[in-house]
Coordinates of C-alpha atoms (C1' of nucleotides) in Angstrom, one line a residue:
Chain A
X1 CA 0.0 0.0 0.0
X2 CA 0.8 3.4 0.7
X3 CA 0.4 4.1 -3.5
X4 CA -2.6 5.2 -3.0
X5 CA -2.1 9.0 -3.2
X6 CA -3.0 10.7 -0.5
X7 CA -5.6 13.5 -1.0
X8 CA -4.3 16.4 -1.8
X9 CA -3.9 18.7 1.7
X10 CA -6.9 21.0 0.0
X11 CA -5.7 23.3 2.8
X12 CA -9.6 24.3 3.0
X13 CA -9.7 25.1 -0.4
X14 CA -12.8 24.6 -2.5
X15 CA -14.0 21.3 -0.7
X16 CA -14.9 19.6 -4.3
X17 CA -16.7 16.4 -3.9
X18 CA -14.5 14.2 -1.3
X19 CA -16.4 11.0 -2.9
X20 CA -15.5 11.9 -6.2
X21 CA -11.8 12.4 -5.4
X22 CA -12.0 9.3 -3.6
X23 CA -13.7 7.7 -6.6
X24 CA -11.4 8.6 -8.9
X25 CA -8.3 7.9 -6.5
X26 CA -9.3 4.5 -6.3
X27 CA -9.6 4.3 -9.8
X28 CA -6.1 5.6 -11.0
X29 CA -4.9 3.2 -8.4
X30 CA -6.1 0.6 -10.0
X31 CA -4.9 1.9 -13.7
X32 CA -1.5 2.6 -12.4
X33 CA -1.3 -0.5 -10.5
X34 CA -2.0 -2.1 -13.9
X35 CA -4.2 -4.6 -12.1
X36 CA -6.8 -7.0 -13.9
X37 CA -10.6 -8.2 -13.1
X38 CA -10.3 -9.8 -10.4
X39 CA -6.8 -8.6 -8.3
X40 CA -7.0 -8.3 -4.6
X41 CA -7.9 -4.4 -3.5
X42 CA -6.4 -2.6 -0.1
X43 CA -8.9 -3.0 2.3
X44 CA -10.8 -0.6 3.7
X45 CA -8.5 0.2 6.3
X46 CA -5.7 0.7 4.2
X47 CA -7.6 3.1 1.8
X48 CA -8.8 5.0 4.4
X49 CA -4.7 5.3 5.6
X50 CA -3.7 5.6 2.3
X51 CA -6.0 8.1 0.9
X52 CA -6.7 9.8 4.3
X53 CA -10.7 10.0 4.2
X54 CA -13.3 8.2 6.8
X55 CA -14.6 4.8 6.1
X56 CA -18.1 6.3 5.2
X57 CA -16.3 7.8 2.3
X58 CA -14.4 5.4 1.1
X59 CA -17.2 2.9 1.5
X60 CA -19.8 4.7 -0.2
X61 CA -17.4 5.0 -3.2
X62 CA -16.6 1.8 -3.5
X63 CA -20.2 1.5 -3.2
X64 CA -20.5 3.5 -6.7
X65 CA -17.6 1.7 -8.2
X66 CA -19.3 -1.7 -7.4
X67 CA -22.3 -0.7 -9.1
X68 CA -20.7 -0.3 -12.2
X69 CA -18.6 -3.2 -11.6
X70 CA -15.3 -1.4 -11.1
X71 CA -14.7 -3.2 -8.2
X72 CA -16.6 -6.4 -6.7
X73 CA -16.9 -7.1 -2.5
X74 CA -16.6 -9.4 -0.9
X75 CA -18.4 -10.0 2.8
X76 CA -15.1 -10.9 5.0
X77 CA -12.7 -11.1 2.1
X78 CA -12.5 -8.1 0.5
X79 CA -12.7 -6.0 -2.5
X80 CA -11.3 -6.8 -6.1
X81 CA -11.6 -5.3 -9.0
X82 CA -14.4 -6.0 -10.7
X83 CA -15.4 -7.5 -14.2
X84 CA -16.5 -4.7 -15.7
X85 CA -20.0 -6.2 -17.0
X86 CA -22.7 -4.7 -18.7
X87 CA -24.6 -5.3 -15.5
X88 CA -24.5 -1.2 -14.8
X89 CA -26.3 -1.3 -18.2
X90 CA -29.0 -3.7 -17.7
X91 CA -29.7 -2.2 -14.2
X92 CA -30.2 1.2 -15.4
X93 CA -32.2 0.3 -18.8
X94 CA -34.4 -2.6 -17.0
X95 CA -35.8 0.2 -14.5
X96 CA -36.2 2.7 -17.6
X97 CA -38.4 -0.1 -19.0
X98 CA -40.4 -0.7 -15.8
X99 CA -40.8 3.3 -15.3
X100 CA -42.1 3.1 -18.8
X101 CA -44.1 0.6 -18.6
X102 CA -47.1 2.9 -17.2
X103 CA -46.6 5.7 -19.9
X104 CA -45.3 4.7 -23.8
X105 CA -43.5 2.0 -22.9
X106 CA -41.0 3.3 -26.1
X107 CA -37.9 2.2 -24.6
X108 CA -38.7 -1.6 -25.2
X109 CA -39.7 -0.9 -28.6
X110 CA -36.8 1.2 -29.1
X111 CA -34.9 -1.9 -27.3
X112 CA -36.3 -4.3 -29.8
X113 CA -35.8 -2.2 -33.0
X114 CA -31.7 -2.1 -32.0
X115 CA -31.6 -6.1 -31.2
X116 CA -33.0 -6.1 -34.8
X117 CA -30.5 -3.7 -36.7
X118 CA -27.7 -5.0 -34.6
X119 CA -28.3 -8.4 -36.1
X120 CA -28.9 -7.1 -39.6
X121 CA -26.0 -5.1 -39.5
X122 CA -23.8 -7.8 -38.9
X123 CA -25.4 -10.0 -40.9
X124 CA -22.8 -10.2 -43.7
X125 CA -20.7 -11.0 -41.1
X126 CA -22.4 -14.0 -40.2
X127 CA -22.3 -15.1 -43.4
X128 CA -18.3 -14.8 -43.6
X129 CA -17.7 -16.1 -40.5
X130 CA -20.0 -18.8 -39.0
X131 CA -18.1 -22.0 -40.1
X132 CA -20.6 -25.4 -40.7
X133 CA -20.1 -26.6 -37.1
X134 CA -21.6 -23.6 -35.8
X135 CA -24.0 -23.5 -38.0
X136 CA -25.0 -26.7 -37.0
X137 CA -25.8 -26.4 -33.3
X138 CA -28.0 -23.1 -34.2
X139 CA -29.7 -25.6 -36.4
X140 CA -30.2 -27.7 -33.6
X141 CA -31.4 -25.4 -31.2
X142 CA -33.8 -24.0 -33.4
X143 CA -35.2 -27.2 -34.3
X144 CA -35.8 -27.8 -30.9
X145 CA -38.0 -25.1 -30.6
X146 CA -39.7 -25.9 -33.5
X147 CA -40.4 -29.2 -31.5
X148 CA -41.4 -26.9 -28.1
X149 CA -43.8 -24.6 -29.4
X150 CA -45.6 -27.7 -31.3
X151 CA -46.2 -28.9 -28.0
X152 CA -47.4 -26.1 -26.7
X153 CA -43.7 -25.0 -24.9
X154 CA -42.4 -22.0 -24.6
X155 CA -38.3 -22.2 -25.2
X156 CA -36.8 -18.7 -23.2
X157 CA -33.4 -20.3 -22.9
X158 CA -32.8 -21.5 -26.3
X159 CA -33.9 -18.9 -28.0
X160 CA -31.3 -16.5 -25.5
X161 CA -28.8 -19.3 -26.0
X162 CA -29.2 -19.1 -30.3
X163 CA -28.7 -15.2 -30.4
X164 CA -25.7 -15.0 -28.2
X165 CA -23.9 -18.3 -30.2
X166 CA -25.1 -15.8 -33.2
X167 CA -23.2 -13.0 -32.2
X168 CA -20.5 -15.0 -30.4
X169 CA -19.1 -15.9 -33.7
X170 CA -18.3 -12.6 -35.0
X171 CA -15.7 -12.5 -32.4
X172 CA -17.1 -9.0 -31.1
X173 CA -16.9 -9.9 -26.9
X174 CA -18.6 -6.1 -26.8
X175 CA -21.5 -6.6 -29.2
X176 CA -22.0 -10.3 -27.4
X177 CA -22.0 -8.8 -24.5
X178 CA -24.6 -5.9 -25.4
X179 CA -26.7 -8.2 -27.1
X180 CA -27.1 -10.5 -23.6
X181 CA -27.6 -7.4 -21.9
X182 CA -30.3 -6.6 -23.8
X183 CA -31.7 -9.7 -23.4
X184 CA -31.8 -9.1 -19.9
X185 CA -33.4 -6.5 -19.8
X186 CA -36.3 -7.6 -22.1
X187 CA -36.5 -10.8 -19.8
X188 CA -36.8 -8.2 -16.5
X189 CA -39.1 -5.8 -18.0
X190 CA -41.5 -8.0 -20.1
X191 CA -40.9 -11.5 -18.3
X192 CA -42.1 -14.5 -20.1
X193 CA -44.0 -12.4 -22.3
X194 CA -47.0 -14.0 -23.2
X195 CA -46.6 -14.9 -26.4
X196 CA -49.7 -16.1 -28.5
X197 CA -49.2 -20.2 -29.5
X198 CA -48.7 -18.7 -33.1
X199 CA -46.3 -16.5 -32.2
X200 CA -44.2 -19.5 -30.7
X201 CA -44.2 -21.3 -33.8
X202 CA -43.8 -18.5 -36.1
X203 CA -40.5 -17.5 -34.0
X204 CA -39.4 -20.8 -34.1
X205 CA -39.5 -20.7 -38.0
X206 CA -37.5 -18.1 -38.2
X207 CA -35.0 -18.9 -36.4
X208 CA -34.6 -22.2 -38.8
X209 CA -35.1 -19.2 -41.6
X210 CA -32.0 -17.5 -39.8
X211 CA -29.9 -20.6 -40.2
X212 CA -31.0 -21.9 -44.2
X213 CA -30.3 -17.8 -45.2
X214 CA -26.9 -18.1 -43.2
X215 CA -26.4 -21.6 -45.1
X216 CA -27.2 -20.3 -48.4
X217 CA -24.8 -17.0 -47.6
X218 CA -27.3 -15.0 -48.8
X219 CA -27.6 -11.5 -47.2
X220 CA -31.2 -10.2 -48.1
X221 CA -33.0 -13.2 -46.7
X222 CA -30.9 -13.5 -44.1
X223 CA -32.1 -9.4 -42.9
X224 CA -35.5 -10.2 -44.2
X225 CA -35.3 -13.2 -41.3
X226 CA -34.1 -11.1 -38.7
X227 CA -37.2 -8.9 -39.5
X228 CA -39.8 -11.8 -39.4
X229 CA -38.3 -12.8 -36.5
X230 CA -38.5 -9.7 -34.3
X231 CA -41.9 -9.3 -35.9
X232 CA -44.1 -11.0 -33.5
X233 CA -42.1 -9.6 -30.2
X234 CA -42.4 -5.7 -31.4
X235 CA -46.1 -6.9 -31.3
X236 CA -46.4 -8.4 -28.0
X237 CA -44.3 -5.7 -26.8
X238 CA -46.7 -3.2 -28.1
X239 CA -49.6 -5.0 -26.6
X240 CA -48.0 -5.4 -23.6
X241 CA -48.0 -1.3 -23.5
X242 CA -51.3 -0.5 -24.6
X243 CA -52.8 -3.3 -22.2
X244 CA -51.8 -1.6 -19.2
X245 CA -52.4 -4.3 -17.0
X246 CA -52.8 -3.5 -13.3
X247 CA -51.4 -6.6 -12.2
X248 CA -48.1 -7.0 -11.6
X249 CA -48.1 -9.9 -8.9
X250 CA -44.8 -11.9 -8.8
Chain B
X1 CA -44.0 9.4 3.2
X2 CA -44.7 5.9 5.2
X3 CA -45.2 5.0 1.8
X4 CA -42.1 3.0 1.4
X5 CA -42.9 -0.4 2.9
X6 CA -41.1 -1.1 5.5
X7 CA -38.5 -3.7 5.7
X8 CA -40.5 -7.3 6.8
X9 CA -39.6 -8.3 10.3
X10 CA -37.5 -10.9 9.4
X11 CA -37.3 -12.4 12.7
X12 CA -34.1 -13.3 13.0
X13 CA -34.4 -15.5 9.6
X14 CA -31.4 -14.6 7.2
X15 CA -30.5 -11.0 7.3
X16 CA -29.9 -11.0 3.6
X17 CA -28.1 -8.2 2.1
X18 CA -29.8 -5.2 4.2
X19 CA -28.3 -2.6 1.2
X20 CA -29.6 -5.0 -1.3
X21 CA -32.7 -4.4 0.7
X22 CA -33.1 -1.3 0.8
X23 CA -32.0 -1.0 -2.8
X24 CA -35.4 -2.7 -3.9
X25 CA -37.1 -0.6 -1.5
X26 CA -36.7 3.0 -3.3
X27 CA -37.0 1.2 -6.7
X28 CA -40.2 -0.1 -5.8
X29 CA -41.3 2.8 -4.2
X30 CA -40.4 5.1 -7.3
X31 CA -42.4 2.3 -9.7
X32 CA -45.4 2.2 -7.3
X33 CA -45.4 5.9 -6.9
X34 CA -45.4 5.8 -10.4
X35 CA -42.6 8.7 -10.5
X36 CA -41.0 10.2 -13.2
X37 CA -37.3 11.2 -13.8
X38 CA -36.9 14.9 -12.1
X39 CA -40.0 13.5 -9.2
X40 CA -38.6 14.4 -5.5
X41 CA -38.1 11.2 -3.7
X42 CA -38.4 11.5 0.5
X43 CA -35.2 12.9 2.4
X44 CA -33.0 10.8 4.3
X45 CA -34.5 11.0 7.3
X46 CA -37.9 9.8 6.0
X47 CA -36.5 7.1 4.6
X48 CA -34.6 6.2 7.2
X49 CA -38.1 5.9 9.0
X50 CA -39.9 4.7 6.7
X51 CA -37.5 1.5 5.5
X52 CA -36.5 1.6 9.1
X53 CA -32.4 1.3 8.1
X54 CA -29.7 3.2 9.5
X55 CA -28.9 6.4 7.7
X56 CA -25.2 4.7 6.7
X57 CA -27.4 2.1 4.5
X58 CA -30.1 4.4 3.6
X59 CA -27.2 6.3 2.2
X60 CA -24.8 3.6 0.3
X61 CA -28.4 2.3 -1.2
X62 CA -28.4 6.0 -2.6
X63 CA -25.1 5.7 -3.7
X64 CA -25.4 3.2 -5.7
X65 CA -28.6 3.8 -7.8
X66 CA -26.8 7.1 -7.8
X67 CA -23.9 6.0 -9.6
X68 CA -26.7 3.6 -12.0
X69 CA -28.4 7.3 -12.5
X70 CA -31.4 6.1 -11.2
X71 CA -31.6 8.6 -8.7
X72 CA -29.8 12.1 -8.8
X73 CA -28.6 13.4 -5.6
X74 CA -28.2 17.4 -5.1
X75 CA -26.2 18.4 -2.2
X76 CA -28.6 20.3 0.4
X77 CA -31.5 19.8 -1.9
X78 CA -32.8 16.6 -1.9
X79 CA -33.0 13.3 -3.7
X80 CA -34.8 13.1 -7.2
X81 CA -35.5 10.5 -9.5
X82 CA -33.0 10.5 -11.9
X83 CA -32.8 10.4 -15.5
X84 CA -31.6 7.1 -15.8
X85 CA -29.1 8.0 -19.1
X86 CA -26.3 6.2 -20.6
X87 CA -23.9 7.5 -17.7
X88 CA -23.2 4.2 -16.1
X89 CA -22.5 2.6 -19.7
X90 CA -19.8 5.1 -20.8
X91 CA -18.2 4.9 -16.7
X92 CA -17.9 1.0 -17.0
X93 CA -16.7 1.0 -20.5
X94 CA -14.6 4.2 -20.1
X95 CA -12.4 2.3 -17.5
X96 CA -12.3 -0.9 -19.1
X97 CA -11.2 0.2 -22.2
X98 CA -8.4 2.2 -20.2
X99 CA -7.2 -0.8 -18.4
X100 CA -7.0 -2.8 -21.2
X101 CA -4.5 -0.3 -22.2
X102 CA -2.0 -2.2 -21.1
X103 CA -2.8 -5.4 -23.1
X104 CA -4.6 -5.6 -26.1
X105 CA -7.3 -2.7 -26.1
X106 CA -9.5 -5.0 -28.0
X107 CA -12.1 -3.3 -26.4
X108 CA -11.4 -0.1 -27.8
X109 CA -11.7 -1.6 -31.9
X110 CA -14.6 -4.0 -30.7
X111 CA -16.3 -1.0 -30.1
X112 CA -15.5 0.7 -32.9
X113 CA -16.6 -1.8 -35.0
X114 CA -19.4 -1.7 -33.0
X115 CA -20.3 1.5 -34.1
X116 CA -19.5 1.1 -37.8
X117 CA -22.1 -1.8 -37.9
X118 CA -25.1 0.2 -36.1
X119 CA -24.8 3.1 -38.6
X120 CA -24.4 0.5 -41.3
X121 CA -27.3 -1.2 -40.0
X122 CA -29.4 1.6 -39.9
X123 CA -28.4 2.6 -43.3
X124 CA -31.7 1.6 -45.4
X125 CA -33.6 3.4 -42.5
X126 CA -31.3 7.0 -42.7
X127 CA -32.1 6.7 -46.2
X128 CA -35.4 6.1 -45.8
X129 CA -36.2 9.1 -43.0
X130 CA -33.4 11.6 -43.2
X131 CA -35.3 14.9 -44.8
X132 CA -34.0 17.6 -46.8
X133 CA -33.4 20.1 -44.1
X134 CA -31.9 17.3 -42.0
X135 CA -29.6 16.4 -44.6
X136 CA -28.4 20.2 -45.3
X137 CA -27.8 20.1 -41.6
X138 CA -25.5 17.5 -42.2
X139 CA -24.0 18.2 -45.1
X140 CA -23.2 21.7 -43.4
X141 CA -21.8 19.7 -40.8
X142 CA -19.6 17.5 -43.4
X143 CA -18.2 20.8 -45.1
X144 CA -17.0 22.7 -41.9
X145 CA -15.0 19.5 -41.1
X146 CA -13.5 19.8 -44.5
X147 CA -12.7 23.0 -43.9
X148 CA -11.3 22.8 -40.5
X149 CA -9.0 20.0 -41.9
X150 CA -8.1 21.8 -44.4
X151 CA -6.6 24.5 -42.2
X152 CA -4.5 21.5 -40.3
X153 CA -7.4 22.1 -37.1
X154 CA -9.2 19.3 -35.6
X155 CA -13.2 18.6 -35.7
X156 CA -13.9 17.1 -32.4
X157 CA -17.5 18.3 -31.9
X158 CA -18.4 18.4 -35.4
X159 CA -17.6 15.2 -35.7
X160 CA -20.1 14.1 -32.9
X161 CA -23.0 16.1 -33.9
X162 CA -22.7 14.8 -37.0
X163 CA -23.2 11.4 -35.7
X164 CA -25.8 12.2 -33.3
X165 CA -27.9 13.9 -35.2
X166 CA -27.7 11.1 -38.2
X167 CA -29.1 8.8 -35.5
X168 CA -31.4 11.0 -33.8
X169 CA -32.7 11.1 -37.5
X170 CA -34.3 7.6 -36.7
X171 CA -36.2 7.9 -34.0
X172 CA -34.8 5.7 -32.2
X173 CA -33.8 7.5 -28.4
X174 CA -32.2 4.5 -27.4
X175 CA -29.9 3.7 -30.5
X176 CA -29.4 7.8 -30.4
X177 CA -28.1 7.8 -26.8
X178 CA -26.1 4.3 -27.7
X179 CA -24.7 6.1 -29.8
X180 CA -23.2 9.0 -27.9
X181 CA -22.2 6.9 -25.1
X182 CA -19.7 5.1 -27.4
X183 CA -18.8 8.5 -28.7
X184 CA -18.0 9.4 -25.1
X185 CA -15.9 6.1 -24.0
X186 CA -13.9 6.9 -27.4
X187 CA -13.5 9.8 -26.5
X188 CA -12.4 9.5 -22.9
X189 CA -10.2 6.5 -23.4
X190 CA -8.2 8.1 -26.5
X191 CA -9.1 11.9 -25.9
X192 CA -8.0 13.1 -28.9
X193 CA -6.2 10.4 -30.3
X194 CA -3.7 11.9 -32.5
X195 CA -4.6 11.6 -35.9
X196 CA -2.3 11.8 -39.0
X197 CA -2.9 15.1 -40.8
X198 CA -4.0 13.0 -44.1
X199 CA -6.7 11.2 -41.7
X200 CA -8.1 14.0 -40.8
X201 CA -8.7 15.2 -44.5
X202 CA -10.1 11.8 -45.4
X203 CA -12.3 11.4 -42.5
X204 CA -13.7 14.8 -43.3
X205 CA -14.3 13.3 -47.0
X206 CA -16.0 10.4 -45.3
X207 CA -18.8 12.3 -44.0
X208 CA -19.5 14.1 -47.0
X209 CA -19.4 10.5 -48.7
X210 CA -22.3 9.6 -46.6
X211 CA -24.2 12.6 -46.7
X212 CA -24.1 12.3 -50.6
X213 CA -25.1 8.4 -50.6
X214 CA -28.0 9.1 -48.3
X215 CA -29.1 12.1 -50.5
X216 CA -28.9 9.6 -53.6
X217 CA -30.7 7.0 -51.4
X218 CA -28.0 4.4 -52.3
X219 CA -28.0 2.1 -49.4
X220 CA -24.5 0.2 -50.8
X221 CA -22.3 3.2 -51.0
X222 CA -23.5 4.3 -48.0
X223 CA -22.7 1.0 -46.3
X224 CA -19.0 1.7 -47.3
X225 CA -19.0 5.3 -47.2
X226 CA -19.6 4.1 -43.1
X227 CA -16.6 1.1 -43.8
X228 CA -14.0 4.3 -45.3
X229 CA -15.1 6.5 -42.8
X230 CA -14.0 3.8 -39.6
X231 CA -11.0 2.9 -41.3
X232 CA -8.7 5.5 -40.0
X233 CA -10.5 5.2 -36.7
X234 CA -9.8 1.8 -36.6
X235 CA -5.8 1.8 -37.6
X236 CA -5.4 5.3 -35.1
X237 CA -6.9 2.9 -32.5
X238 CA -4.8 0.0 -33.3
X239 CA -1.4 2.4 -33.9
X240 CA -2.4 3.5 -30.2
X241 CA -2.7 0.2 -28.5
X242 CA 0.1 -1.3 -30.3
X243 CA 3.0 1.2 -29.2
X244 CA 5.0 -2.0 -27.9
X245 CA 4.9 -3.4 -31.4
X246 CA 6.6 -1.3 -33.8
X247 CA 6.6 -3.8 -36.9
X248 CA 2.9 -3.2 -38.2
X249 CA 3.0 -1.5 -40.6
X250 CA -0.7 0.3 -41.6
Chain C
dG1 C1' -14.9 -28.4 15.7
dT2 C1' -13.6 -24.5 18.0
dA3 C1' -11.3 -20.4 18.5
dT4 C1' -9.4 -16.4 16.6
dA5 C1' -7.9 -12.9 13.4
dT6 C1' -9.2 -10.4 9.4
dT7 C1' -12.4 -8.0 6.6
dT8 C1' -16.7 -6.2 5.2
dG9 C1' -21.6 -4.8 6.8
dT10 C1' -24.6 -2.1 9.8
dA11 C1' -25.7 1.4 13.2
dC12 C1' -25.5 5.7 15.7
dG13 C1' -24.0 10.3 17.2
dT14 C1' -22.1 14.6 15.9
dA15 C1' -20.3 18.2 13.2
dT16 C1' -20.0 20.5 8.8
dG17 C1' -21.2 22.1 4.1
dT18 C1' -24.9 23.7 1.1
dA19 C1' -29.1 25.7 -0.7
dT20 C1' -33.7 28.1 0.3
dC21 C1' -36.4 31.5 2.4
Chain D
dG1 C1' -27.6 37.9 7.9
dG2 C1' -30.3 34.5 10.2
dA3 C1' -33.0 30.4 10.3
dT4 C1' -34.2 26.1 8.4
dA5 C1' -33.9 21.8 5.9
dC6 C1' -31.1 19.3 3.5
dA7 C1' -27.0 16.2 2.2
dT8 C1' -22.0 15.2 3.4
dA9 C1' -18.3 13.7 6.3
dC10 C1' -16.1 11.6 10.4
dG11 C1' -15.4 8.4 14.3
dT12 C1' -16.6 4.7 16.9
dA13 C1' -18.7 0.4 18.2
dC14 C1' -20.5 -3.9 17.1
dA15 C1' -22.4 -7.6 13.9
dA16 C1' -21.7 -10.9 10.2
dA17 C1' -18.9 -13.5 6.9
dT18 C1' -14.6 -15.8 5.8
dA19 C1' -10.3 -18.0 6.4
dT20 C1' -6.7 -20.0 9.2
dA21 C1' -4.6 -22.3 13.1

DNA sequence: GTATATTTGTACGTATGTATC
DNA sequence: GGATACATACGTACAAATATA
């Protein structure tokens, strides 16, 4: 320890924010330190020596800095740094979509429309890159919910499981990443969605769609599938909005 | 107030995570109140008797759906819902991109490719909604960046606006506030990342590339007026992270 | 298995900074 | 300026979780 800098001796001078400066201490600490996800922090006891503030303070910032992930506790360990997920993102968007929910409810549809242009966008990418293996467990994971929804199943995992595989294979970590976390927050906001049984199958079908178009390496059909396939949801999504159901037991 | 439920007795069962507690507390109490971003939530005090928490947890709970901008916090004014923006997003992936300085900063080109393939996604829609005056806007935009590179000067904000208001185009608040949070990471990760005097030039050429494509509604060259203008993004990016490797040559 | 040390979690009291009237 | 209502910061004490001897 003891690299911590010290705050500055701000011999009364304009008090700032002492969190912030804490905050960001703690953070070029960290940088300078050149330490990775999941490297062993100074406790609290030696921040608070080290950088010369109360416990309070240095709690509550590691407080902030643990909400976005910056650092992870803990209970009787101790504090590392974090994994930098795109948890802070799904946090903050599932809550817009639940304060929505009782006026437009736009941000899911606006949520939806970007899972869709994301996938379209990268979609000659797919094409170029998803080798037959791959393409083969898609295949198999959308013929198994084929076989769900004909028995009357929903399939919530597979269909998260396809999409991320999907993206996966462009060897874009961020955009896998953003794409689970906006599966997330769908799941949070609009949980198990109650899909109509036609809705099941049609999804299911265009998923397969998905995988023939990437098959055939042909572009148009394959963003033409990514459109039938987000078809239904925008829908359901939409009358999930307009409904305004009152009950929200759970 | 009395409004916030009170945490359940809990008699003596697991204590759970009281912060984690109270966390759900003022979330729930925002969505049943049915508040909206700028609403006053209750002081510290009330909370503190309403939840029935110390003020130490009452506080850290504030602290972190502060840092998630869920709720704003203004010094001697109160607590207000907050405007739950991108913030979070651009802290998390601000810092991770700047600790994967010191290895590979993949992060930094996943997310520029990121970025290419959003606006090239979005293409056939910018074609299909961007107006006249919108596209003078632009094109105004485009020029002054010429201009300024021209004269050897940088077009930091120009730059972004451009991009901001292309998206903003769409509709889309989400993909439009996506947007500018990437903008922002970039931007505080490699502020100013020292671009070759040709770059500048040709990035400046870029945007007028894609004004001119959207104005002739041809989705194609605007799909690689987007690829041209990323490209010297991408190899400044790369040049940056690469400093230890001297041999790659563009 | 128990005891003990370490570390984070919670609580309370008090003083100070900040904005409103 | 004064009074009031806030959030902010500090210090201390104790509880809970974890690891080690």
């Amino acid at each position: 320890m003891s690299d911590v800098p010290p705050v500055a001796p701000r011999n009364g001078l304009p008090p700032r924010s002492r969190n912030n400066d804490v905050i960001e201490r703690i953070k070029t600490y960290i940088l300078d330190k050149q330490l990775r996800p999941g490297d062993l922090l100074p406790t609290e006891n030696e921040l608070i020596a080290a950088i010369g503030a109360s416990r309070t303070s240095i709690r509550e910032a590691i407080k902030s800095l643990s909400a976005l992930d910056i650092v992870e506790v803990r209970h009787g360990h101790g504090s590392y740094v974090g994994r930098m997920s795109m948890n802070a993102l799904v946090e903050s968007l599932a809550f817009r979509g639940l304060l929505s929910t009782g006026t437009d409810g736009k941000v899911m549809t606006d949520l939806v429309n970007i899972r869709q242009m994301l996938e379209q966008g990268l979609s000659p990418l797919m094409i170029e890159t998803l080798n037959d293996v791959e393409l083969a467990n898609l295949r198999e994971l959308a013929v198994r919910m084929r076989r769900l929804a004909m028995e009357g199943q929903p399939y919530v995992e597979e269909d998260r499981a396809f999409h991320i595989r999907l993206m996966n294979a462009i060897g874009n970590d961020l955009v896998t990443q953003l794409t689970e976390a906006f599966w997330q927050v769908q799941a949070r906001v609009a949980p198990t969605l109650k899909v109509e049984e036609a809705d099941w199958l049609r999804t299911a079908e265009a998923h397969e769609a998905i995988v023939d178009a990437i098959g055939a390496k042909d572009v148009d059909s394959l963003r033409e599938a990514f459109a039938t396939h987000y078809d239904p949801i925008r829908r359901t999504i939409a009358a999930l909005f307009a409904d305004q159901t009152p009950g929200s037991a759970e």
